[in-house]
Amino acid sequence: MSTAVDAFIGLGSNLDGPAAQVTAALECLAALPDSMLHARSRLYASAPMGPQDQPDYVNAVAWLRTHLSPHALLDRLQAIEHAAGRRRTDGQRWGPRPLDLDLLMWGDLQIAEERLTLPHPGIAERAFVLLPWAEIAPAQSVPGLGRVDGLAAARDDGTVYPLSVRRHERSAVP
Ligand code: ROI
């Protein structure tokens, strides 16, 4: 069998029990065929990017080693979203959702198609993707952007932090 490809997936939820949604989705990723869940970040809390009249999000990043093609993997991710109650036709484009799974990278593949752009076009702006990603793969290089740890440092505005970090500790580090 050919060697597995490193794929990174961003998870997010701000409806219907966000922490449980993301945890269940991580278990679904771990059960995908022809794939291995190599690492997963902790759960992070983050203020909404985009419209502010929605609940805070829970975010995480998963690192898969997979033999699935990028499109087969995308199909699997959308099936997991659908099972969580997500309907692509729901509400506003940047509105609240029970589960969002974004394929961030599939190896070093760079493509721009209607259904799939790789690397994911939102990476550089999104602290809620970069901070959890930097926890598990700081040295990972993103085609066209550079290392994940550098990108995360540039985007860290203090609004994204592990759920396990208690409120009074969040700004305790000088
Ligand atoms: N904001 C945060 N903090 N986390 C998300 O996962 C997220 N997902 C989205 C938009 C609406 C852009 N905002 C988000 O799709």
PDB file of C-alpha atoms and ligand atoms in Angstrom:
ATOM      1  CA  MET A   1       0.000   0.000   0.000  1.00  0.00           C
ATOM      2  CA  SER A   2       1.247   3.523  -0.745  1.00  0.00           C
ATOM      3  CA  THR A   3       2.369   5.660   2.176  1.00  0.00           C
ATOM      4  CA  ALA A   4      -0.263   7.530   4.140  1.00  0.00           C
ATOM      5  CA  VAL A   5      -0.752  11.259   3.659  1.00  0.00           C
ATOM      6  CA  ASP A   6      -0.826  13.724   6.562  1.00  0.00           C
ATOM      7  CA  ALA A   7      -4.170  15.518   6.584  1.00  0.00           C
ATOM      8  CA  PHE A   8      -5.255  18.200   9.046  1.00  0.00           C
ATOM      9  CA  ILE A   9      -8.868  18.892   9.957  1.00  0.00           C
ATOM     10  CA  GLY A  10     -10.293  21.862  11.830  1.00  0.00           C
ATOM     11  CA  LEU A  11     -13.340  21.164  14.009  1.00  0.00           C
ATOM     12  CA  GLY A  12     -15.762  23.762  15.316  1.00  0.00           C
ATOM     13  CA  SER A  13     -19.172  23.933  17.004  1.00  0.00           C
ATOM     14  CA  ASN A  14     -21.275  26.551  18.760  1.00  0.00           C
ATOM     15  CA  LEU A  15     -24.665  24.823  19.004  1.00  0.00           C
ATOM     16  CA  ASP A  16     -26.239  21.780  20.677  1.00  0.00           C
ATOM     17  CA  GLY A  17     -23.474  21.065  23.230  1.00  0.00           C
ATOM     18  CA  PRO A  18     -20.333  22.277  21.432  1.00  0.00           C
ATOM     19  CA  ALA A  19     -17.741  20.370  23.521  1.00  0.00           C
ATOM     20  CA  ALA A  20     -19.689  17.101  23.154  1.00  0.00           C
ATOM     21  CA  GLN A  21     -20.148  17.755  19.421  1.00  0.00           C
ATOM     22  CA  VAL A  22     -16.411  18.219  18.860  1.00  0.00           C
ATOM     23  CA  THR A  23     -15.514  15.246  21.077  1.00  0.00           C
ATOM     24  CA  ALA A  24     -17.956  12.988  19.205  1.00  0.00           C
ATOM     25  CA  ALA A  25     -16.613  14.203  15.861  1.00  0.00           C
ATOM     26  CA  LEU A  26     -13.046  13.386  16.951  1.00  0.00           C
ATOM     27  CA  GLU A  27     -14.251   9.855  17.710  1.00  0.00           C
ATOM     28  CA  CYS A  28     -15.807   9.668  14.218  1.00  0.00           C
ATOM     29  CA  LEU A  29     -12.471  10.775  12.711  1.00  0.00           C
ATOM     30  CA  ALA A  30     -10.672   8.093  14.717  1.00  0.00           C
ATOM     31  CA  ALA A  31     -13.053   5.509  13.196  1.00  0.00           C
ATOM     32  CA  LEU A  32     -12.604   6.536   9.532  1.00  0.00           C
ATOM     33  CA  PRO A  33     -11.530   3.730   7.189  1.00  0.00           C
ATOM     34  CA  ASP A  34      -7.990   3.617   5.765  1.00  0.00           C
ATOM     35  CA  SER A  35      -6.958   6.326   8.240  1.00  0.00           C
ATOM     36  CA  MET A  36      -5.335   6.737  11.603  1.00  0.00           C
ATOM     37  CA  LEU A  37      -5.916   9.579  14.047  1.00  0.00           C
ATOM     38  CA  HIS A  38      -2.274  10.486  14.690  1.00  0.00           C
ATOM     39  CA  ALA A  39      -2.882  13.408  17.094  1.00  0.00           C
ATOM     40  CA  ARG A  40      -5.632  15.697  18.291  1.00  0.00           C
ATOM     41  CA  SER A  41      -5.462  19.005  20.106  1.00  0.00           C
ATOM     42  CA  ARG A  42      -7.242  19.860  23.310  1.00  0.00           C
ATOM     43  CA  LEU A  43     -10.596  21.614  23.010  1.00  0.00           C
ATOM     44  CA  TYR A  44     -10.325  25.399  22.708  1.00  0.00           C
ATOM     45  CA  ALA A  45     -12.903  28.079  23.434  1.00  0.00           C
ATOM     46  CA  SER A  46     -13.019  30.983  20.991  1.00  0.00           C
ATOM     47  CA  ALA A  47     -15.042  34.122  20.430  1.00  0.00           C
ATOM     48  CA  PRO A  48     -16.980  33.998  17.153  1.00  0.00           C
ATOM     49  CA  MET A  49     -15.250  35.295  14.071  1.00  0.00           C
ATOM     50  CA  GLY A  50     -17.800  36.941  11.788  1.00  0.00           C
ATOM     51  CA  PRO A  51     -21.260  37.851  13.114  1.00  0.00           C
ATOM     52  CA  GLN A  52     -21.029  38.469  16.886  1.00  0.00           C
ATOM     53  CA  ASP A  53     -24.671  37.651  17.680  1.00  0.00           C
ATOM     54  CA  GLN A  54     -23.931  33.958  18.140  1.00  0.00           C
ATOM     55  CA  PRO A  55     -22.492  31.800  20.964  1.00  0.00           C
ATOM     56  CA  ASP A  56     -18.759  31.249  21.496  1.00  0.00           C
ATOM     57  CA  TYR A  57     -17.248  28.292  19.679  1.00  0.00           C
ATOM     58  CA  VAL A  58     -15.393  25.179  20.738  1.00  0.00           C
ATOM     59  CA  ASN A  59     -12.577  24.396  18.301  1.00  0.00           C
ATOM     60  CA  ALA A  60      -9.966  21.679  17.875  1.00  0.00           C
ATOM     61  CA  VAL A  61      -7.617  20.342  15.205  1.00  0.00           C
ATOM     62  CA  ALA A  62      -7.053  16.702  14.252  1.00  0.00           C
ATOM     63  CA  TRP A  63      -4.078  15.186  12.461  1.00  0.00           C
ATOM     64  CA  LEU A  64      -4.992  12.165  10.349  1.00  0.00           C
ATOM     65  CA  ARG A  65      -2.695   9.840   8.482  1.00  0.00           C
ATOM     66  CA  THR A  66      -4.893   8.650   5.651  1.00  0.00           C
ATOM     67  CA  HIS A  67      -5.063   6.670   2.439  1.00  0.00           C
ATOM     68  CA  LEU A  68      -8.340   8.369   1.476  1.00  0.00           C
ATOM     69  CA  SER A  69      -8.209  10.806  -1.442  1.00  0.00           C
ATOM     70  CA  PRO A  70      -8.947  14.443  -0.545  1.00  0.00           C
ATOM     71  CA  HIS A  71     -12.410  14.210  -2.107  1.00  0.00           C
ATOM     72  CA  ALA A  72     -13.209  10.903  -0.399  1.00  0.00           C
ATOM     73  CA  LEU A  73     -12.100  12.460   2.893  1.00  0.00           C
ATOM     74  CA  LEU A  74     -14.240  15.562   2.241  1.00  0.00           C
ATOM     75  CA  ASP A  75     -17.245  13.285   1.597  1.00  0.00           C
ATOM     76  CA  ARG A  76     -16.617  11.601   4.957  1.00  0.00           C
ATOM     77  CA  LEU A  77     -16.310  14.946   6.758  1.00  0.00           C
ATOM     78  CA  GLN A  78     -19.590  16.173   5.269  1.00  0.00           C
ATOM     79  CA  ALA A  79     -21.322  12.926   6.270  1.00  0.00           C
ATOM     80  CA  ILE A  80     -20.152  13.463   9.872  1.00  0.00           C
ATOM     81  CA  GLU A  81     -21.435  17.081   9.783  1.00  0.00           C
ATOM     82  CA  HIS A  82     -24.754  15.886   8.382  1.00  0.00           C
ATOM     83  CA  ALA A  83     -25.119  13.246  11.109  1.00  0.00           C
ATOM     84  CA  ALA A  84     -24.592  16.021  13.695  1.00  0.00           C
ATOM     85  CA  GLY A  85     -27.596  17.860  12.254  1.00  0.00           C
ATOM     86  CA  ARG A  86     -25.699  20.307  10.061  1.00  0.00           C
ATOM     87  CA  ARG A  87     -27.506  21.327   6.916  1.00  0.00           C
ATOM     88  CA  ARG A  88     -25.440  23.244   4.373  1.00  0.00           C
ATOM     89  CA  THR A  89     -28.542  25.201   3.374  1.00  0.00           C
ATOM     90  CA  ASP A  90     -29.104  26.422   6.975  1.00  0.00           C
ATOM     91  CA  GLY A  91     -29.380  30.130   7.725  1.00  0.00           C
ATOM     92  CA  GLN A  92     -26.654  32.686   7.168  1.00  0.00           C
ATOM     93  CA  ARG A  93     -23.315  31.713   5.666  1.00  0.00           C
ATOM     94  CA  TRP A  94     -21.361  32.616   8.806  1.00  0.00           C
ATOM     95  CA  GLY A  95     -24.102  31.667  11.261  1.00  0.00           C
ATOM     96  CA  PRO A  96     -24.012  29.263  14.210  1.00  0.00           C
ATOM     97  CA  ARG A  97     -23.622  25.553  13.512  1.00  0.00           C
ATOM     98  CA  PRO A  98     -23.673  22.260  15.464  1.00  0.00           C
ATOM     99  CA  LEU A  99     -20.569  21.019  13.656  1.00  0.00           C
ATOM    100  CA  ASP A 100     -18.114  22.320  11.101  1.00  0.00           C
ATOM    101  CA  LEU A 101     -15.285  20.154   9.774  1.00  0.00           C
ATOM    102  CA  ASP A 102     -12.783  21.920   7.531  1.00  0.00           C
ATOM    103  CA  LEU A 103     -10.142  20.057   5.576  1.00  0.00           C
ATOM    104  CA  LEU A 104      -7.151  22.334   6.221  1.00  0.00           C
ATOM    105  CA  MET A 105      -4.440  20.434   4.336  1.00  0.00           C
ATOM    106  CA  TRP A 106      -4.067  17.125   2.526  1.00  0.00           C
ATOM    107  CA  GLY A 107      -0.354  16.507   2.215  1.00  0.00           C
ATOM    108  CA  ASP A 108       1.179  19.406   0.312  1.00  0.00           C
ATOM    109  CA  LEU A 109      -1.590  19.352  -2.291  1.00  0.00           C
ATOM    110  CA  GLN A 110      -2.567  22.774  -3.610  1.00  0.00           C
ATOM    111  CA  ILE A 111      -5.849  22.897  -5.534  1.00  0.00           C
ATOM    112  CA  ALA A 112      -8.578  25.487  -6.099  1.00  0.00           C
ATOM    113  CA  GLU A 113     -11.852  23.888  -7.081  1.00  0.00           C
ATOM    114  CA  GLU A 114     -15.425  24.951  -6.480  1.00  0.00           C
ATOM    115  CA  ARG A 115     -15.906  22.288  -3.821  1.00  0.00           C
ATOM    116  CA  LEU A 116     -12.446  22.124  -2.326  1.00  0.00           C
ATOM    117  CA  THR A 117      -9.555  24.571  -1.987  1.00  0.00           C
ATOM    118  CA  LEU A 118      -6.324  23.344  -0.414  1.00  0.00           C
ATOM    119  CA  PRO A 119      -4.744  24.511   1.757  1.00  0.00           C
ATOM    120  CA  HIS A 120      -7.986  25.875   3.240  1.00  0.00           C
ATOM    121  CA  PRO A 121      -8.145  29.585   2.279  1.00  0.00           C
ATOM    122  CA  GLY A 122      -9.038  30.817   5.802  1.00  0.00           C
ATOM    123  CA  ILE A 123      -6.022  29.413   7.657  1.00  0.00           C
ATOM    124  CA  ALA A 124      -3.826  32.513   7.957  1.00  0.00           C
ATOM    125  CA  GLU A 125      -6.576  34.655   9.570  1.00  0.00           C
ATOM    126  CA  ARG A 126      -7.970  32.100  11.997  1.00  0.00           C
ATOM    127  CA  ALA A 127      -6.484  31.930  15.479  1.00  0.00           C
ATOM    128  CA  PHE A 128      -9.128  29.311  16.351  1.00  0.00           C
ATOM    129  CA  VAL A 129      -7.491  27.012  13.759  1.00  0.00           C
ATOM    130  CA  LEU A 130      -3.843  28.008  14.253  1.00  0.00           C
ATOM    131  CA  LEU A 131      -3.561  27.780  18.058  1.00  0.00           C
ATOM    132  CA  PRO A 132      -4.907  24.219  18.369  1.00  0.00           C
ATOM    133  CA  TRP A 133      -2.926  23.222  15.289  1.00  0.00           C
ATOM    134  CA  ALA A 134       0.303  24.630  16.756  1.00  0.00           C
ATOM    135  CA  GLU A 135      -0.278  22.518  19.871  1.00  0.00           C
ATOM    136  CA  ILE A 136       0.016  19.259  17.873  1.00  0.00           C
ATOM    137  CA  ALA A 137       2.137  20.180  14.828  1.00  0.00           C
ATOM    138  CA  PRO A 138       4.103  23.407  15.425  1.00  0.00           C
ATOM    139  CA  ALA A 139       6.743  22.630  12.777  1.00  0.00           C
ATOM    140  CA  GLN A 140       4.205  21.782  10.082  1.00  0.00           C
ATOM    141  CA  SER A 141       4.708  23.908   6.999  1.00  0.00           C
ATOM    142  CA  VAL A 142       1.639  25.179   5.128  1.00  0.00           C
ATOM    143  CA  PRO A 143       2.255  25.639   1.388  1.00  0.00           C
ATOM    144  CA  GLY A 144       2.458  29.337   0.615  1.00  0.00           C
ATOM    145  CA  LEU A 145       2.166  30.434   4.270  1.00  0.00           C
ATOM    146  CA  GLY A 146       5.003  29.009   6.377  1.00  0.00           C
ATOM    147  CA  ARG A 147       5.185  27.218   9.707  1.00  0.00           C
ATOM    148  CA  VAL A 148       2.087  26.721  11.824  1.00  0.00           C
ATOM    149  CA  ASP A 149       3.780  27.982  15.017  1.00  0.00           C
ATOM    150  CA  GLY A 150       4.789  31.263  13.360  1.00  0.00           C
ATOM    151  CA  LEU A 151       1.323  31.757  11.902  1.00  0.00           C
ATOM    152  CA  ALA A 152      -0.251  31.014  15.296  1.00  0.00           C
ATOM    153  CA  ALA A 153       1.993  33.517  17.104  1.00  0.00           C
ATOM    154  CA  ALA A 154       1.055  36.189  14.567  1.00  0.00           C
ATOM    155  CA  ARG A 155      -2.681  35.574  15.107  1.00  0.00           C
ATOM    156  CA  ASP A 156      -2.742  35.002  18.880  1.00  0.00           C
ATOM    157  CA  ASP A 157      -4.868  37.843  20.251  1.00  0.00           C
ATOM    158  CA  GLY A 158      -5.746  36.141  23.535  1.00  0.00           C
ATOM    159  CA  THR A 159      -9.311  35.230  22.489  1.00  0.00           C
ATOM    160  CA  VAL A 160      -8.594  31.528  21.876  1.00  0.00           C
ATOM    161  CA  TYR A 161      -7.576  29.341  24.838  1.00  0.00           C
ATOM    162  CA  PRO A 162      -7.896  25.719  25.952  1.00  0.00           C
ATOM    163  CA  LEU A 163     -11.240  25.004  27.643  1.00  0.00           C
ATOM    164  CA  SER A 164      -9.320  23.602  30.611  1.00  0.00           C
ATOM    165  CA  VAL A 165      -7.685  26.966  31.316  1.00  0.00           C
ATOM    166  CA  ARG A 166      -9.770  28.631  33.981  1.00  0.00           C
ATOM    167  CA  ARG A 167     -10.992  32.152  33.422  1.00  0.00           C
ATOM    168  CA  HIS A 168      -8.858  33.752  36.165  1.00  0.00           C
ATOM    169  CA  GLU A 169      -5.691  32.151  34.711  1.00  0.00           C
ATOM    170  CA  ARG A 170      -6.168  33.290  31.142  1.00  0.00           C
ATOM    171  CA  SER A 171      -4.294  36.546  31.378  1.00  0.00           C
ATOM    172  CA  ALA A 172      -1.950  35.481  34.175  1.00  0.00           C
ATOM    173  CA  VAL A 173       0.992  34.974  31.811  1.00  0.00           C
ATOM    174  CA  PRO A 174       2.782  38.293  31.271  1.00  0.00           C
TER     175      PRO A 174
HETATM  176  N1  ROI B   1     -15.527  31.515  14.797  1.00  0.00           N
HETATM  177  C1  ROI B   1     -14.882  30.726  15.667  1.00  0.00           C
HETATM  178  N2  ROI B   1     -14.371  31.267  16.771  1.00  0.00           N
HETATM  179  N3  ROI B   1     -14.737  29.382  15.475  1.00  0.00           N
HETATM  180  C2  ROI B   1     -15.261  28.787  14.372  1.00  0.00           C
HETATM  181  O1  ROI B   1     -15.116  27.556  14.216  1.00  0.00           O
HETATM  182  C3  ROI B   1     -15.932  29.580  13.423  1.00  0.00           C
HETATM  183  N4  ROI B   1     -16.464  29.046  12.304  1.00  0.00           N
HETATM  184  C4  ROI B   1     -17.054  29.782  11.380  1.00  0.00           C
HETATM  185  C5  ROI B   1     -17.186  31.279  11.519  1.00  0.00           C
HETATM  186  C6  ROI B   1     -18.666  31.653  11.400  1.00  0.00           C
HETATM  187  C7  ROI B   1     -16.385  31.921  10.405  1.00  0.00           C
HETATM  188  N5  ROI B   1     -16.696  31.775  12.786  1.00  0.00           N
HETATM  189  C8  ROI B   1     -16.055  30.971  13.674  1.00  0.00           C
HETATM  190  O2  ROI B   1     -17.520  29.206  10.278  1.00  0.00           O
END
